[in-house]
Amino acid sequence: NNNVGEIDGGGPFCEDEIVTLTHQTITGSTVTEYQWMRFNNPITGAIYSTYTPDESGSYWVVTYTAQGCANYETPAVNVTLIKAPYVYIQGPDGACKGASFTLNGISENTDGLEYQWTRNSAAPVVLWTDDADVLKQPLSEQNPGTYTYTLQVRNPLYPNCVGSFTHTVVVSNPPSVPSLSHQILSCSPYRVKLTATGNASQYVWSNGMTGSSIEVTEGGPYKVTASNGVGCEVSNQFDVPKSPDGYL
């Protein structure tokens, strides 16, 4: 038989890898046509000396000589496409300088997996470990900036098949504590304007109103929370005088 050969390229691979199977003819063999097979089924259009599978299975090839002689005895190779583990990170998009925040890593299955955290693509925060407790990461940054945290998950049996997810946290300086003032607009009906002054971008008052200035109709304690929109908050409170009618 002058069209004897073997296949190079079987084994386990990651799903995102490009797998190429190549029919290698033995010295002295002459092959002019190919038909690749998956199990016992011919693969449409797979008629060259190489083939790129996109699913797991047992692959082999029928080879033909120019005289039409077929060889059905090329040993099959197994291709197993390994799916990288699912991974996701839940956590805040912003944080205050020096304040603690927590990132929670999520994986579809923690049996037999390994985990690694990195920060800003630099040296790992947590080296590869099978301790699933590291999925929860308490963190704190002392300098303002943008920080990217990456969680990688792998099965140690297939260390090149790595699931990865990156989460970005913007760390900023806290806004200044707002100074508070009030102005009585009317005694009857009672109307008071409250104003918060500072460098924050957002102000939320204890009565649910928003903005640096609001108008209220009742006296009593009012608290305002000032934030910069990325997780940094400070607050202040003062007492608004009650309506004179309340003393009658």
Short mmCIF file of C-alpha atoms in Angstrom, two decimals:
data_model
loop_
_atom_site.label_atom_id
_atom_site.label_comp_id
_atom_site.label_asym_id
_atom_site.label_seq_id
_atom_site.Cartn_x
_atom_site.Cartn_y
_atom_site.Cartn_z
CA ASN A 1 0.00 0.00 0.00
CA ASN A 2 1.62 3.25 -1.09
CA ASN A 3 -0.63 5.74 0.69
CA VAL A 4 0.13 4.84 4.29
CA GLY A 5 0.45 7.61 6.87
CA GLU A 6 -0.40 8.90 10.31
CA ILE A 7 -2.03 11.96 11.86
CA ASP A 8 -0.19 14.55 13.89
CA GLY A 9 -1.98 16.91 16.24
CA GLY A 10 -4.37 15.05 18.55
CA GLY A 11 -4.86 15.66 22.26
CA PRO A 12 -6.64 18.06 24.64
CA PHE A 13 -6.86 21.73 23.65
CA CYS A 14 -8.55 24.86 24.91
CA GLU A 15 -11.71 25.86 23.06
CA ASP A 16 -10.16 29.09 21.84
CA GLU A 17 -7.03 27.41 20.46
CA ILE A 18 -6.65 26.71 16.76
CA VAL A 19 -6.13 22.97 16.41
CA THR A 20 -4.59 21.64 13.21
CA LEU A 21 -4.53 17.96 12.33
CA THR A 22 -1.99 17.03 9.70
CA HIS A 23 -1.73 13.79 7.76
CA GLN A 24 1.93 12.79 7.54
CA THR A 25 2.71 10.35 4.75
CA ILE A 26 5.29 7.69 5.41
CA THR A 27 8.41 7.85 3.21
CA GLY A 28 7.66 6.44 -0.21
CA SER A 29 3.91 6.94 0.08
CA THR A 30 1.98 8.93 -2.49
CA VAL A 31 -1.36 10.55 -1.58
CA THR A 32 -3.35 12.66 -4.03
CA GLU A 33 -6.74 12.94 -2.29
CA TYR A 34 -8.02 13.10 1.28
CA GLN A 35 -11.33 12.71 3.04
CA TRP A 36 -11.33 13.55 6.74
CA MET A 37 -13.70 11.66 9.01
CA ARG A 38 -15.16 12.35 12.45
CA PHE A 39 -15.93 8.99 13.95
CA ASN A 40 -17.40 7.22 10.89
CA ASN A 41 -18.87 10.31 9.24
CA PRO A 42 -17.17 12.14 6.37
CA ILE A 43 -16.64 15.86 6.98
CA THR A 44 -17.97 18.01 4.16
CA GLY A 45 -15.20 19.95 2.42
CA ALA A 46 -12.38 18.38 4.47
CA ILE A 47 -10.35 17.14 1.49
CA TYR A 48 -6.85 18.42 2.17
CA SER A 49 -3.86 17.08 4.09
CA THR A 50 -4.72 19.29 7.08
CA TYR A 51 -7.96 19.84 8.96
CA THR A 52 -9.00 22.21 11.78
CA PRO A 53 -11.66 20.62 14.00
CA ASP A 54 -14.11 22.81 15.90
CA GLU A 55 -15.55 20.11 18.17
CA SER A 56 -14.31 17.18 20.20
CA GLY A 57 -14.22 13.75 18.61
CA SER A 58 -12.20 10.98 17.05
CA TYR A 59 -10.68 12.02 13.74
CA TRP A 60 -9.06 10.03 10.95
CA VAL A 61 -8.62 10.36 7.22
CA VAL A 62 -9.20 8.23 4.15
CA THR A 63 -6.38 8.69 1.65
CA TYR A 64 -6.37 7.95 -2.06
CA THR A 65 -3.66 7.42 -4.64
CA ALA A 66 -3.78 8.72 -8.20
CA GLN A 67 -4.91 5.24 -9.22
CA GLY A 68 -7.94 5.49 -6.91
CA CYS A 69 -6.63 3.10 -4.27
CA ALA A 70 -8.06 3.96 -0.87
CA ASN A 71 -6.51 3.46 2.57
CA TYR A 72 -8.99 3.23 5.46
CA GLU A 73 -6.45 2.25 8.07
CA THR A 74 -4.92 5.56 9.15
CA PRO A 75 -4.96 5.46 12.97
CA ALA A 76 -7.49 7.89 14.49
CA VAL A 77 -6.54 10.63 16.93
CA ASN A 78 -8.76 12.03 19.66
CA VAL A 79 -9.33 15.76 19.97
CA THR A 80 -10.82 17.08 23.21
CA LEU A 81 -11.72 20.77 23.34
CA ILE A 82 -11.64 22.00 26.93
CA LYS A 83 -13.89 24.89 27.96
CA ALA A 84 -12.20 27.46 30.19
CA PRO A 85 -13.97 27.86 33.56
CA TYR A 86 -16.60 30.58 33.83
CA VAL A 87 -15.53 33.54 35.95
CA TYR A 88 -17.11 36.87 36.91
CA ILE A 89 -16.40 39.66 39.42
CA GLN A 90 -18.99 41.58 41.40
CA GLY A 91 -18.00 44.75 43.21
CA PRO A 92 -18.09 48.55 43.25
CA ASP A 93 -16.97 50.62 40.27
CA GLY A 94 -15.66 53.35 42.56
CA ALA A 95 -14.16 53.66 46.01
CA CYS A 96 -12.77 56.28 48.33
CA LYS A 97 -9.05 56.60 48.99
CA GLY A 98 -8.15 54.54 52.02
CA ALA A 99 -11.61 53.01 52.38
CA SER A 100 -12.19 49.27 52.28
CA PHE A 101 -14.14 47.64 49.46
CA THR A 102 -14.70 44.02 48.47
CA LEU A 103 -14.57 42.24 45.13
CA ASN A 104 -16.43 38.94 44.93
CA GLY A 105 -15.23 36.44 42.36
CA ILE A 106 -17.82 34.03 40.97
CA SER A 107 -17.07 30.73 39.27
CA GLU A 108 -19.49 28.09 38.02
CA ASN A 109 -17.83 25.30 39.97
CA THR A 110 -15.18 25.38 42.66
CA ASP A 111 -14.35 21.66 42.69
CA GLY A 112 -10.72 21.11 41.75
CA LEU A 113 -10.16 24.61 40.38
CA GLU A 114 -7.33 27.06 41.03
CA TYR A 115 -7.51 30.84 41.34
CA GLN A 116 -5.21 33.80 40.87
CA TRP A 117 -5.78 37.56 41.35
CA THR A 118 -3.67 40.25 39.71
CA ARG A 119 -3.74 44.03 40.06
CA ASN A 120 -3.00 46.35 37.13
CA SER A 121 -1.55 43.38 35.19
CA ALA A 122 1.42 43.37 37.56
CA ALA A 123 2.61 40.80 40.07
CA PRO A 124 -0.22 38.60 41.39
CA VAL A 125 -2.09 39.75 44.48
CA VAL A 126 -2.91 36.09 45.10
CA LEU A 127 -0.81 33.34 43.50
CA TRP A 128 -2.44 30.23 42.06
CA THR A 129 -4.25 28.41 44.86
CA ASP A 130 -7.08 25.90 45.21
CA ASP A 131 -8.48 27.76 48.23
CA ALA A 132 -11.90 29.01 47.09
CA ASP A 133 -11.96 31.50 49.98
CA VAL A 134 -9.72 33.81 47.93
CA LEU A 135 -12.65 34.44 45.57
CA LYS A 136 -13.68 37.12 48.08
CA GLN A 137 -11.07 39.87 48.15
CA PRO A 138 -11.17 42.73 50.70
CA LEU A 139 -9.15 45.60 49.26
CA SER A 140 -8.08 49.17 49.93
CA GLU A 141 -6.10 51.64 47.85
CA GLN A 142 -4.20 54.52 49.41
CA ASN A 143 -3.72 56.57 46.25
CA PRO A 144 -6.29 57.94 43.80
CA GLY A 145 -6.29 56.30 40.38
CA THR A 146 -7.83 53.64 38.18
CA TYR A 147 -7.15 50.07 39.26
CA THR A 148 -7.87 46.92 37.27
CA TYR A 149 -8.25 43.63 39.11
CA THR A 150 -8.20 40.37 37.16
CA LEU A 151 -9.39 37.02 38.45
CA GLN A 152 -8.16 33.94 36.60
CA VAL A 153 -9.56 30.45 37.08
CA ARG A 154 -8.17 27.20 35.72
CA ASN A 155 -8.38 23.44 36.05
CA PRO A 156 -4.86 22.26 37.00
CA LEU A 157 -5.32 19.27 34.68
CA TYR A 158 -5.47 21.76 31.78
CA PRO A 159 -3.38 24.70 33.04
CA ASN A 160 -3.45 26.54 29.72
CA CYS A 161 -7.25 26.76 29.68
CA VAL A 162 -7.75 29.83 31.83
CA GLY A 163 -11.00 31.71 32.40
CA SER A 164 -10.40 35.40 33.04
CA PHE A 165 -12.44 38.46 34.03
CA THR A 166 -11.28 42.02 34.72
CA HIS A 167 -13.03 44.58 36.93
CA THR A 168 -12.07 48.27 37.10
CA VAL A 169 -12.35 50.39 40.24
CA VAL A 170 -11.82 54.17 40.20
CA VAL A 171 -10.34 55.33 43.52
CA SER A 172 -10.69 59.02 44.29
CA ASN A 173 -10.15 61.55 47.02
CA PRO A 174 -13.23 62.22 49.14
CA PRO A 175 -15.08 65.47 48.50
CA SER A 176 -14.83 68.15 51.14
CA VAL A 177 -17.37 68.03 53.94
CA PRO A 178 -20.12 70.39 52.75
CA SER A 179 -20.84 73.51 54.74
CA LEU A 180 -24.55 74.01 55.38
CA SER A 181 -26.64 77.17 55.55
CA HIS A 182 -30.28 78.07 55.57
CA GLN A 183 -32.42 81.01 54.51
CA ILE A 184 -35.99 81.56 55.67
CA LEU A 185 -37.96 82.46 52.55
CA SER A 186 -41.35 82.83 54.20
CA CYS A 187 -42.79 82.50 57.66
CA SER A 188 -46.37 81.91 56.54
CA PRO A 189 -46.42 79.51 54.87
CA TYR A 190 -43.14 78.37 56.32
CA ARG A 191 -40.49 77.90 53.63
CA VAL A 192 -36.75 77.46 54.19
CA LYS A 193 -34.00 77.14 51.61
CA LEU A 194 -31.14 74.78 52.56
CA THR A 195 -27.81 75.05 50.79
CA ALA A 196 -24.82 72.71 50.82
CA THR A 197 -21.55 74.24 49.64
CA GLY A 198 -18.57 72.13 48.63
CA ASN A 199 -16.79 70.43 45.75
CA ALA A 200 -18.98 67.32 45.45
CA SER A 201 -20.82 66.45 42.25
CA GLN A 202 -23.89 65.01 43.96
CA TYR A 203 -25.87 65.88 47.08
CA VAL A 204 -28.58 63.71 48.59
CA TRP A 205 -30.61 64.95 51.54
CA SER A 206 -32.15 62.89 54.33
CA ASN A 207 -35.66 63.70 53.11
CA GLY A 208 -34.85 62.12 49.73
CA MET A 209 -34.37 65.37 47.81
CA THR A 210 -31.26 65.95 45.71
CA GLY A 211 -29.20 68.94 44.68
CA SER A 212 -26.97 71.45 46.40
CA SER A 213 -30.02 73.56 47.33
CA ILE A 214 -33.48 72.40 48.36
CA GLU A 215 -36.59 74.01 49.84
CA VAL A 216 -38.35 72.57 52.89
CA THR A 217 -41.46 73.46 54.83
CA GLU A 218 -40.63 71.96 58.22
CA GLY A 219 -37.88 72.53 60.75
CA GLY A 220 -35.79 69.83 62.35
CA PRO A 221 -32.59 67.91 61.60
CA TYR A 222 -31.49 67.55 57.98
CA LYS A 223 -28.54 65.50 56.81
CA VAL A 224 -26.86 65.82 53.44
CA THR A 225 -24.54 63.23 51.88
CA ALA A 226 -22.08 64.56 49.35
CA SER A 227 -20.43 62.27 46.80
CA ASN A 228 -18.19 62.48 43.78
CA GLY A 229 -20.15 59.88 41.82
CA VAL A 230 -17.58 57.09 42.10
CA GLY A 231 -18.17 55.75 45.58
CA CYS A 232 -16.66 58.47 47.74
CA GLU A 233 -19.06 60.02 50.26
CA VAL A 234 -19.02 62.42 53.22
CA SER A 235 -21.93 63.90 55.14
CA ASN A 236 -22.96 66.78 57.36
CA GLN A 237 -26.07 67.66 59.34
CA PHE A 238 -27.71 70.67 60.93
CA ASP A 239 -31.01 71.66 62.57
CA VAL A 240 -33.39 73.92 60.71
CA PRO A 241 -35.35 76.29 62.99
CA LYS A 242 -38.95 75.29 63.44
CA SER A 243 -41.79 77.42 62.16
CA PRO A 244 -42.81 80.21 64.55
CA ASP A 245 -46.36 78.92 64.24
CA GLY A 246 -45.21 75.78 66.01
CA TYR A 247 -44.68 77.73 69.21
CA LEU A 248 -48.14 79.23 69.27
#
